[in-house]
Coordinates of C-alpha atoms in Angstrom, one line a residue:
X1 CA -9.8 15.4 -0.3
X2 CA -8.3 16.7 3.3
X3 CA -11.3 19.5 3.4
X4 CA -14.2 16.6 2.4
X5 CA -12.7 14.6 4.9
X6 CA -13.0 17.5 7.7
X7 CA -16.2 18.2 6.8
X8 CA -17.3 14.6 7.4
X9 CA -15.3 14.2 10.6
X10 CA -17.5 17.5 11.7
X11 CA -21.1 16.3 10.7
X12 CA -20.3 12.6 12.9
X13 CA -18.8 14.7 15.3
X14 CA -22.3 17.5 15.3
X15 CA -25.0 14.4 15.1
X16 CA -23.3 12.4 18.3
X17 CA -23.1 15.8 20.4
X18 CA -26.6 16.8 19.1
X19 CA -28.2 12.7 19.5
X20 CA -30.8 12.8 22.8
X21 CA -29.4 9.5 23.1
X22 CA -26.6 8.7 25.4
X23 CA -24.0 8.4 23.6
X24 CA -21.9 5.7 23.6
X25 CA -18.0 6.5 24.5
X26 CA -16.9 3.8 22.1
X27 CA -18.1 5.5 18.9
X28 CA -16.7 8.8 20.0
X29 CA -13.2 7.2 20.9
X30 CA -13.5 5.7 17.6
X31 CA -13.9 9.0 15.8
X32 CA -11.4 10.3 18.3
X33 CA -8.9 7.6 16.9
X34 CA -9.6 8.6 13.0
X35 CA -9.0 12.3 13.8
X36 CA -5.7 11.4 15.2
X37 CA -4.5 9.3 12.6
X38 CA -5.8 12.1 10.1
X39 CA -3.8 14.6 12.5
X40 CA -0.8 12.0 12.2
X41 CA -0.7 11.8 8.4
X42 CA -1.4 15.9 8.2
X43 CA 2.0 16.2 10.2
X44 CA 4.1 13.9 8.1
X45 CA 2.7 15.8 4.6
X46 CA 3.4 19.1 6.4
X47 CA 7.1 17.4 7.2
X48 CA 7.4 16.6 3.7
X49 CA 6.5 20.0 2.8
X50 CA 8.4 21.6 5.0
X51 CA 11.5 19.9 3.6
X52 CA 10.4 20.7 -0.1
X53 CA 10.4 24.8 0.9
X54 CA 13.8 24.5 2.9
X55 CA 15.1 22.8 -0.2
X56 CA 13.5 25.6 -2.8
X57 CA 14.8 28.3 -0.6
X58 CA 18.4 26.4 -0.9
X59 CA 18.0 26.6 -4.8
X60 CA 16.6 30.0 -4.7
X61 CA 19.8 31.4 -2.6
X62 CA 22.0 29.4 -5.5
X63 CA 20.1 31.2 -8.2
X64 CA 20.4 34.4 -6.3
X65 CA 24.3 34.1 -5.9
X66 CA 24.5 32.7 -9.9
X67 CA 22.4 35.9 -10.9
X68 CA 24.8 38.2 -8.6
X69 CA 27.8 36.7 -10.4
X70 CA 26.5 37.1 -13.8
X71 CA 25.3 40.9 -13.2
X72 CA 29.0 41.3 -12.5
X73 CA 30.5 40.1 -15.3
X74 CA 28.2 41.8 -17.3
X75 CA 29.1 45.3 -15.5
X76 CA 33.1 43.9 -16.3
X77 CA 32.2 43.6 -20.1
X78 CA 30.0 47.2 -20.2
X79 CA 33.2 48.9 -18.7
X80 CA 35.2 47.1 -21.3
X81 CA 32.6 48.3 -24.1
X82 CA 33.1 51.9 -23.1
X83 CA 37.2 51.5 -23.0
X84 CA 36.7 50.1 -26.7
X85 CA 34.6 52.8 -28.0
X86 CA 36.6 55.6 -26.1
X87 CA 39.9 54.4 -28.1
X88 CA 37.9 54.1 -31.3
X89 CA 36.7 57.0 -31.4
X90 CA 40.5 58.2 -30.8
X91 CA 41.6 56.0 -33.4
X92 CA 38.8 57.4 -36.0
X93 CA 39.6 61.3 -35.0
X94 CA 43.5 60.3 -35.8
X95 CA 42.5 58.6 -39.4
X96 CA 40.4 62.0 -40.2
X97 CA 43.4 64.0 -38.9
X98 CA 45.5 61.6 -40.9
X99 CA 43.2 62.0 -43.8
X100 CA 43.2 65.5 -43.8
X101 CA 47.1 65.9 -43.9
X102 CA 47.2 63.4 -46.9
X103 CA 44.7 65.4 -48.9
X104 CA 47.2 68.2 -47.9
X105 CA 50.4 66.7 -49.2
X106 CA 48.7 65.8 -52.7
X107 CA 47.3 69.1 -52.7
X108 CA 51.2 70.2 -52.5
X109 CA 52.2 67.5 -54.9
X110 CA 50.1 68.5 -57.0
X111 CA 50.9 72.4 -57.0
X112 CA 54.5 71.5 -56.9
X113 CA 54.2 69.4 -60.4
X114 CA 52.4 72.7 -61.8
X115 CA 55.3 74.6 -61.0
X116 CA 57.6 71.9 -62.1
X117 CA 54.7 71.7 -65.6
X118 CA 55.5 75.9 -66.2
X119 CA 59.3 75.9 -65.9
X120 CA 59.5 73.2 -68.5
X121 CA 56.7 75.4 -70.3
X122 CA 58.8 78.1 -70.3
X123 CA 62.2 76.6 -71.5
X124 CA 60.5 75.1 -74.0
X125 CA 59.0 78.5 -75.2
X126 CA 62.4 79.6 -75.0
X127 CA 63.4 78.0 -78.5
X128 CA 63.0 74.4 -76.4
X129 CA 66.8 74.9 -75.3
X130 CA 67.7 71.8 -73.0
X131 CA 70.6 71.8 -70.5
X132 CA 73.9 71.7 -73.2
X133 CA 72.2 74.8 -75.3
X134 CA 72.7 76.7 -72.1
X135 CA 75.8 75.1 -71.7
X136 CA 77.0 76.1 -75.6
X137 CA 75.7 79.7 -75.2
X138 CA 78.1 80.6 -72.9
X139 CA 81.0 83.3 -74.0
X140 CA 83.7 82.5 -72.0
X141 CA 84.6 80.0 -68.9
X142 CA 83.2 82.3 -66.1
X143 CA 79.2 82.3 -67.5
X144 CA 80.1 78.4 -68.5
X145 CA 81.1 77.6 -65.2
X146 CA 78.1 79.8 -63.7
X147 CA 75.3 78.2 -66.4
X148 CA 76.7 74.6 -65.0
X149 CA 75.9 75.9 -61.8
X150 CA 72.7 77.2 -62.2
X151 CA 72.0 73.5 -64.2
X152 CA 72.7 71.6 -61.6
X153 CA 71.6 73.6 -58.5
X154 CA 67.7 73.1 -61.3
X155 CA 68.2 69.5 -61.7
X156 CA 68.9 68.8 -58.2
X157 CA 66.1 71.4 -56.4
X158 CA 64.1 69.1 -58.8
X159 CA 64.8 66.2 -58.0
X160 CA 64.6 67.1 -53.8
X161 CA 61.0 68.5 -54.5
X162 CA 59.9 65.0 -56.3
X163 CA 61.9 63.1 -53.3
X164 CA 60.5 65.0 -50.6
X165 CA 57.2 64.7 -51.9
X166 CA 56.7 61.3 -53.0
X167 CA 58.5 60.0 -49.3
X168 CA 55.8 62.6 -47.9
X169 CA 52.9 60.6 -49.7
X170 CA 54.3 57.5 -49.1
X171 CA 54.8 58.2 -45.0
X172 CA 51.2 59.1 -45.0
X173 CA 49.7 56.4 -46.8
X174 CA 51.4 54.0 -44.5
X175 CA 50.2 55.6 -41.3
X176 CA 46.9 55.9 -43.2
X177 CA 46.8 52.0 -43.4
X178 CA 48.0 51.1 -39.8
X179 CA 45.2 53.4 -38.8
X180 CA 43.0 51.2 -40.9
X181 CA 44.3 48.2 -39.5
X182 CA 44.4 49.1 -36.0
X183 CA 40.9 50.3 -36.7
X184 CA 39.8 46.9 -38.3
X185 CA 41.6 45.0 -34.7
X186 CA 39.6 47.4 -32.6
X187 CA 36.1 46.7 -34.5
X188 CA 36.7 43.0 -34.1
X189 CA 37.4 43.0 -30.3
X190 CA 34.1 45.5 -30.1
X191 CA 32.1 42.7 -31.5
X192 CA 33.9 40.0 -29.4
X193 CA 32.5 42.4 -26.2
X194 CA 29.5 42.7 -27.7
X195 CA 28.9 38.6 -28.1
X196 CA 29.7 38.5 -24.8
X197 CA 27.5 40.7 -23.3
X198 CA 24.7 39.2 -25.6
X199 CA 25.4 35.7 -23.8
X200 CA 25.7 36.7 -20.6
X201 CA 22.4 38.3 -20.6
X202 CA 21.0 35.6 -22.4
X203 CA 22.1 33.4 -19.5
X204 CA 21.0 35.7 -16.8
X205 CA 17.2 35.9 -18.3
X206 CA 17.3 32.0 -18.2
X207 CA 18.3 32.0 -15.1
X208 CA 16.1 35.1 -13.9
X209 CA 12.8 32.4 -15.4
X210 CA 14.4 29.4 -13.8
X211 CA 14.1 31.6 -10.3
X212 CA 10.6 33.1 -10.9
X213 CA 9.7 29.2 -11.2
X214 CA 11.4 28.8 -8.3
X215 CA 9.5 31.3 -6.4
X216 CA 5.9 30.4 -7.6
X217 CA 7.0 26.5 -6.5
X218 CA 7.9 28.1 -3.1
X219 CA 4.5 30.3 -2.9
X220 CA 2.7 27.3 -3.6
X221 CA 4.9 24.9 -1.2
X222 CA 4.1 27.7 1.5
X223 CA 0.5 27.9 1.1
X224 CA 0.2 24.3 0.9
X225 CA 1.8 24.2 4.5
X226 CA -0.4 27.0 5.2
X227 CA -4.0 25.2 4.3
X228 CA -2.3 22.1 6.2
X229 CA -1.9 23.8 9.2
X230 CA -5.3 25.3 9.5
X231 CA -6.4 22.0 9.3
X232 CA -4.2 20.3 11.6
X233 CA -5.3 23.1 14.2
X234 CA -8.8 22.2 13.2
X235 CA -8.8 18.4 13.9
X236 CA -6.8 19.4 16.9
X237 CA -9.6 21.8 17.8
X238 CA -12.2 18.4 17.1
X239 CA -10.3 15.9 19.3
X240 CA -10.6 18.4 22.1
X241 CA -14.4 18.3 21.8
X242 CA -14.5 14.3 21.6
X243 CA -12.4 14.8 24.2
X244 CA -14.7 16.3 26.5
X245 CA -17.6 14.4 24.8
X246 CA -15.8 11.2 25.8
X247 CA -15.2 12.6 29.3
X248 CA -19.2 13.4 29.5
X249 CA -20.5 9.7 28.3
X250 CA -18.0 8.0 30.7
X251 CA -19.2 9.8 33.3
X252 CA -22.8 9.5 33.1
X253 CA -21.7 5.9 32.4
X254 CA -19.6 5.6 35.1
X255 CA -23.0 7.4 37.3
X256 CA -24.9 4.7 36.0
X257 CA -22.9 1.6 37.0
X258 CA -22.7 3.4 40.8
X259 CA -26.6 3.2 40.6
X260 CA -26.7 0.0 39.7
X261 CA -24.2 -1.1 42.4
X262 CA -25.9 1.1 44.7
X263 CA -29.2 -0.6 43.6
X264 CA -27.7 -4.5 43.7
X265 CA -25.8 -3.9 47.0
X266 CA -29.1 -2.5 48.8
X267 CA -31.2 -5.8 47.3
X268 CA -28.0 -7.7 49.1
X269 CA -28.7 -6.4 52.2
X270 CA -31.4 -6.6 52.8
X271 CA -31.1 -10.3 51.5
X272 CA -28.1 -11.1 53.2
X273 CA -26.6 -9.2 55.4
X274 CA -23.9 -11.3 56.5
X275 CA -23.3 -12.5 52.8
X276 CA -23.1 -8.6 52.0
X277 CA -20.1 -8.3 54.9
X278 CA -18.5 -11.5 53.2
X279 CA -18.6 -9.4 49.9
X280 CA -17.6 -6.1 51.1
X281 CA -14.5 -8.1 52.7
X282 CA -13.8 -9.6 49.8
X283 CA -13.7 -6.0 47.7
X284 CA -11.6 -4.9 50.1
X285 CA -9.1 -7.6 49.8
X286 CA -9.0 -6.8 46.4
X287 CA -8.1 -3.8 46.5
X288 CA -5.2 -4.5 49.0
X289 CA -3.8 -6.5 46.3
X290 CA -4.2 -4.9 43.4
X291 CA -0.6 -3.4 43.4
X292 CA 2.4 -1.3 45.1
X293 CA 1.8 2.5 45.4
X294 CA 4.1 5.1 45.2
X295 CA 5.3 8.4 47.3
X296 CA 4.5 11.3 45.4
X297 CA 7.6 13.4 45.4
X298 CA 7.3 17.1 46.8
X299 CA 6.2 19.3 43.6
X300 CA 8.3 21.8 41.9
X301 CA 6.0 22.7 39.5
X302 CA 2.0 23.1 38.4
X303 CA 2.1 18.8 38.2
X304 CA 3.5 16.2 40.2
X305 CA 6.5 14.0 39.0
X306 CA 4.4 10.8 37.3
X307 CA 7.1 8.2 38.0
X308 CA 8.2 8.9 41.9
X309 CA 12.3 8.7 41.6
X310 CA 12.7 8.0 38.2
X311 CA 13.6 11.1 36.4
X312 CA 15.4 10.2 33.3
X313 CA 14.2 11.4 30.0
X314 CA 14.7 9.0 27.3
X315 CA 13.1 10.9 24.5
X316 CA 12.0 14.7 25.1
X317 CA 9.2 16.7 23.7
X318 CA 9.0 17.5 20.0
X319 CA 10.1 16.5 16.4
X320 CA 11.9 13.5 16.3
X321 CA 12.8 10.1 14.0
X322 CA 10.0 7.7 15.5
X323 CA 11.8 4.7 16.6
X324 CA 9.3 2.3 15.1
X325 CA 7.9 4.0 12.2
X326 CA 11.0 5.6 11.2
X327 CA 10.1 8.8 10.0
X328 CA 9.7 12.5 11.2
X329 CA 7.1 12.9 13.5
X330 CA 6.1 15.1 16.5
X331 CA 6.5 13.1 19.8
X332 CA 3.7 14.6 21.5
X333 CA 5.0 13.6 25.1
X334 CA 8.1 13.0 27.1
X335 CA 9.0 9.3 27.6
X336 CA 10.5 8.8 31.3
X337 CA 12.9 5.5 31.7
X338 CA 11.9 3.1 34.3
X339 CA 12.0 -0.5 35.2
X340 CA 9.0 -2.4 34.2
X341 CA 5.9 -2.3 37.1
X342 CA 7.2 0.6 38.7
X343 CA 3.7 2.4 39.7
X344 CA 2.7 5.6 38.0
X345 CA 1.0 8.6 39.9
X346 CA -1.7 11.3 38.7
X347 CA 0.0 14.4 38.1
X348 CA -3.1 16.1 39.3
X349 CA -6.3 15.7 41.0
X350 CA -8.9 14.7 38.7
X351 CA -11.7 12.5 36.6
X352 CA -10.6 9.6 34.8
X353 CA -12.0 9.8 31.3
X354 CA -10.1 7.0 29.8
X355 CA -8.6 3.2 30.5
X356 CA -7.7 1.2 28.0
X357 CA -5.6 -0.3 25.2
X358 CA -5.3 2.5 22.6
X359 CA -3.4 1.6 19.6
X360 CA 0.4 2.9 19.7
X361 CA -0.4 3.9 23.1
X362 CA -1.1 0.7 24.5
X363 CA -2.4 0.1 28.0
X364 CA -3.4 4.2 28.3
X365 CA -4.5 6.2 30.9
X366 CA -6.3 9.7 30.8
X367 CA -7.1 11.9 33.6
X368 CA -9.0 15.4 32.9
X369 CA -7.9 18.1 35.7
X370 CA -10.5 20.5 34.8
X371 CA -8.5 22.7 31.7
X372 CA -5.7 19.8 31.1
X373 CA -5.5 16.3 30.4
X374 CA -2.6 14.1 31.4
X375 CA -2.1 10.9 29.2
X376 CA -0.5 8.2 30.2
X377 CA 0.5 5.3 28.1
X378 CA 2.7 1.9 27.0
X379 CA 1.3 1.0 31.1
X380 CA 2.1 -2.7 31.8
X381 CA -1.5 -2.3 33.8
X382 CA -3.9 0.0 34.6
X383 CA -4.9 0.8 38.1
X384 CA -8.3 2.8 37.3
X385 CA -11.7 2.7 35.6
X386 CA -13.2 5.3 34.1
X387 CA -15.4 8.1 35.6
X388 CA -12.5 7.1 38.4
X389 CA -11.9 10.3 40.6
X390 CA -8.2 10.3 41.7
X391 CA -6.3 12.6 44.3
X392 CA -2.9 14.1 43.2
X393 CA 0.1 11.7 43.7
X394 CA -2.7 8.3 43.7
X395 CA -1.1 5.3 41.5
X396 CA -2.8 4.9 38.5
X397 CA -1.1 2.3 36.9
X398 CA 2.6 0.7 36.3
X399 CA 5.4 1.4 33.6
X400 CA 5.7 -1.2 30.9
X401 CA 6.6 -1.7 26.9
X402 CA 2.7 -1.9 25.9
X403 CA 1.9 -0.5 22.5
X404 CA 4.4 0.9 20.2
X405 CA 7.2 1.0 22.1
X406 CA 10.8 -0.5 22.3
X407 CA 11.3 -0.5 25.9
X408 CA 10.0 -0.4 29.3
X409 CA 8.5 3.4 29.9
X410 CA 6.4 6.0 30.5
X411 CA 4.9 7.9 28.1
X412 CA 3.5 11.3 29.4
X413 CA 1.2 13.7 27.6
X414 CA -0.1 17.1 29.1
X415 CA -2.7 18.6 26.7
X416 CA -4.3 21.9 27.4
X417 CA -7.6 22.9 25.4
X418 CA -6.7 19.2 23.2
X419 CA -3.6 21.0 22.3
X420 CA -0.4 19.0 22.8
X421 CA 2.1 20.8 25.4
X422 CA 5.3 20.1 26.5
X423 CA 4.9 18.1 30.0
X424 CA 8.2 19.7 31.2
X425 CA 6.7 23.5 31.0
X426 CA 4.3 21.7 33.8
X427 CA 6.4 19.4 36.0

């Protein structure tokens, strides 16, 4: 829509420049007027756009930060992964050493029961003689006293060996199931770390899609301000033409009326010439009360002060709230307080190319210096006609509240090549 509308602004704009016709300065202020509103409404979409990329590039740096924290946790959960394996594979090398010594001790067990298997083999090979044949075999009290002995010193080696054994077997089975256990706690919390990791990442590829969203929205955003710009620069680049096209037709238009005059006051004369006097006095009466003129303050810079000994800034170049319309927009001038009908000077020596009520402006006066143009608006009156020449410092016209404005001022434009400035770079 924006580039059909460009393109249509530049075929009225090519069939007026190239018409053998005069052209009439009405139709091109006209088409100047629709390339500024279009300029106007291009600035507020670029504002809004504008705000939409600050506002992505906000998120973005929330996303970033989110991402940053979750990469950290999941480092914190990796390290924790590698502590758990490290002790389980401690834990598994003690259940395999534990292992191995329990295979041991049945091993001995089990040899110890063989020997324990041949000595009752071989007593009972020995007629099957028990404990009191032994004890009835003996001659006398010393070989009784000694078999007893030798008895009891059997029974009881017996019974140590099947003691020490079995609590052997029995110590080792219960390390062999705390092992297990510990081995069973240490696989659980493994998995819990696991999990964890699992969700974390999970989260941090949501979040790493929600962010690549992020940054095509912001791509786009910017390339939308992009396109927006080049076309504000191009309508910019098309007032500046109608510009000087307006400045053309009013003077040829103003070169006319002087012919004309020249032509009806030589016809006066030479029908009157007393009656031409009586007019020429009359003109110059006029003129003598048309309005006070002010002193032109000594310059400072490339442009005169435009309100002589008023120098307070009410509103300066640049983005700003509009007062009226109440959103962001660029204030293309600087708005200098003063009372109402205080005069207003030419910043520069120059041809008037505009005078009239213009919109917002109100009561508005242009000058082109030759490179620059000075506007001048919200004027209470205007003091020139256009194809006017003026001298640096002459009045022009007197502040006022014309227009869209909320008080008496001066609105003050300096535009170089139809490209907005700020006035203050020139003063």
């Amino acid at each position: 829509m924006q580039g059909n509308h460009r393109k249509k602004l530049s075929a009225a704009l090519a069939i007026l420049m190239l018409s053998s016709q005069p052209v009439a300065a009405s139709g091109l202020e006209a088409a100047r007027s629709k390339a500024v509103q279009k300029k106007s409404s291009i600035r507020s979409n670029m504002a809004g756009t504008q705000s939409k990329i600050s506002q992505t590039k906000g998120q973005v740096a929330a996303v970033q930060a989110e991402m940053s924290a979750l990469d950290a946790q999941i480092t914190r959960v990796n390290i924790k992964i590698d502590q758990l394996n490290g002790e389980m594979q401690k834990l598994q090398a003690e259940i395999a050493k534990t292992k191995a010594e329990l295979e041991a001790a049945k091993a001995e067990l089990l040899e110890k029961k063989e020997l324990y298997a041949k000595r009752l083999r071989a007593m009972y090979i020995a007629n099957d003689r028990g404990y009191l044949d032994i004890l009835l075999d003996s001659t006398d009290a010393t070989s009784l006293i000694g078999n007893a002995r030798m008895i009891r010193s059997i029974a009881t080696s017996d019974r140590e060996l099947i003691d020490e054994i079995n609590a052997k077997v029995k110590e080792i089975e219960e390390k062999q199931a705390l092992l297990a256990e510990q081995e069973k706690q240490l696989a659980q919390k493994q998995q819990q770390a696991r999990i964890e990791r699992s969700n974390l990442e999970a989260a941090n590829a949501q979040k790493a899609g929600y962010m690549n969203s992020l940054m095509n929205n912001l791509s786009a955003y910017e390339a939308q301000y992009d396109a927006m710009l080049r076309e504000s620069d191009a309508i910019e680049s098309q007032i500046a033409n109608l510009d000087l096209s307006i400045q053309k037709a009013k003077q040829e238009e103003a070169a006319r009326l002087a012919k004309q005059r020249a032509a009806q006051q030589v016809r006066r004369q030479k029908a009157s010439a007393p009656r031409a006097r009586a007019a020429e006095s009359s003109a110059s009466a006029d003129v003598v009360q048309y309005g006070a003129k002010a002193t032109p303050e000594e310059r400072t810079g490339e442009l005169y002060w435009p309100v002589p000994g008023h120098h307070r800034i009410t509103s300066p170049f640049g983005y700003r709230i509009h007062p009226i319309l109440k959103y962001r927009k660029l204030h293309t001038g600087v708005d200098i307080g003063a009372p109402n009908g205080t005069p207003v000077v030419s910043a520069a020596s120059g041809t008037v190319i505009a005078s009239r009520f213009m919109g917002g402006y109100g009561n508005c006066v242009m000058i082109d210096h030759g490179g620059k143009v000075t506007v001048y608006g919200h004027l209470s009156s205007r003091a020139v006609s256009p194809g006017q020449s003026v001298s640096a410092g002459e009045t022009i016209g007197y502040v006022g509240s014309t227009g869209m404005s909320t008080g008496a001022h001066l609105h003050f434009e300096v535009r170089v090549n139809g490209a907005v400035q700020n006035p203050l770079n020139y003063l």
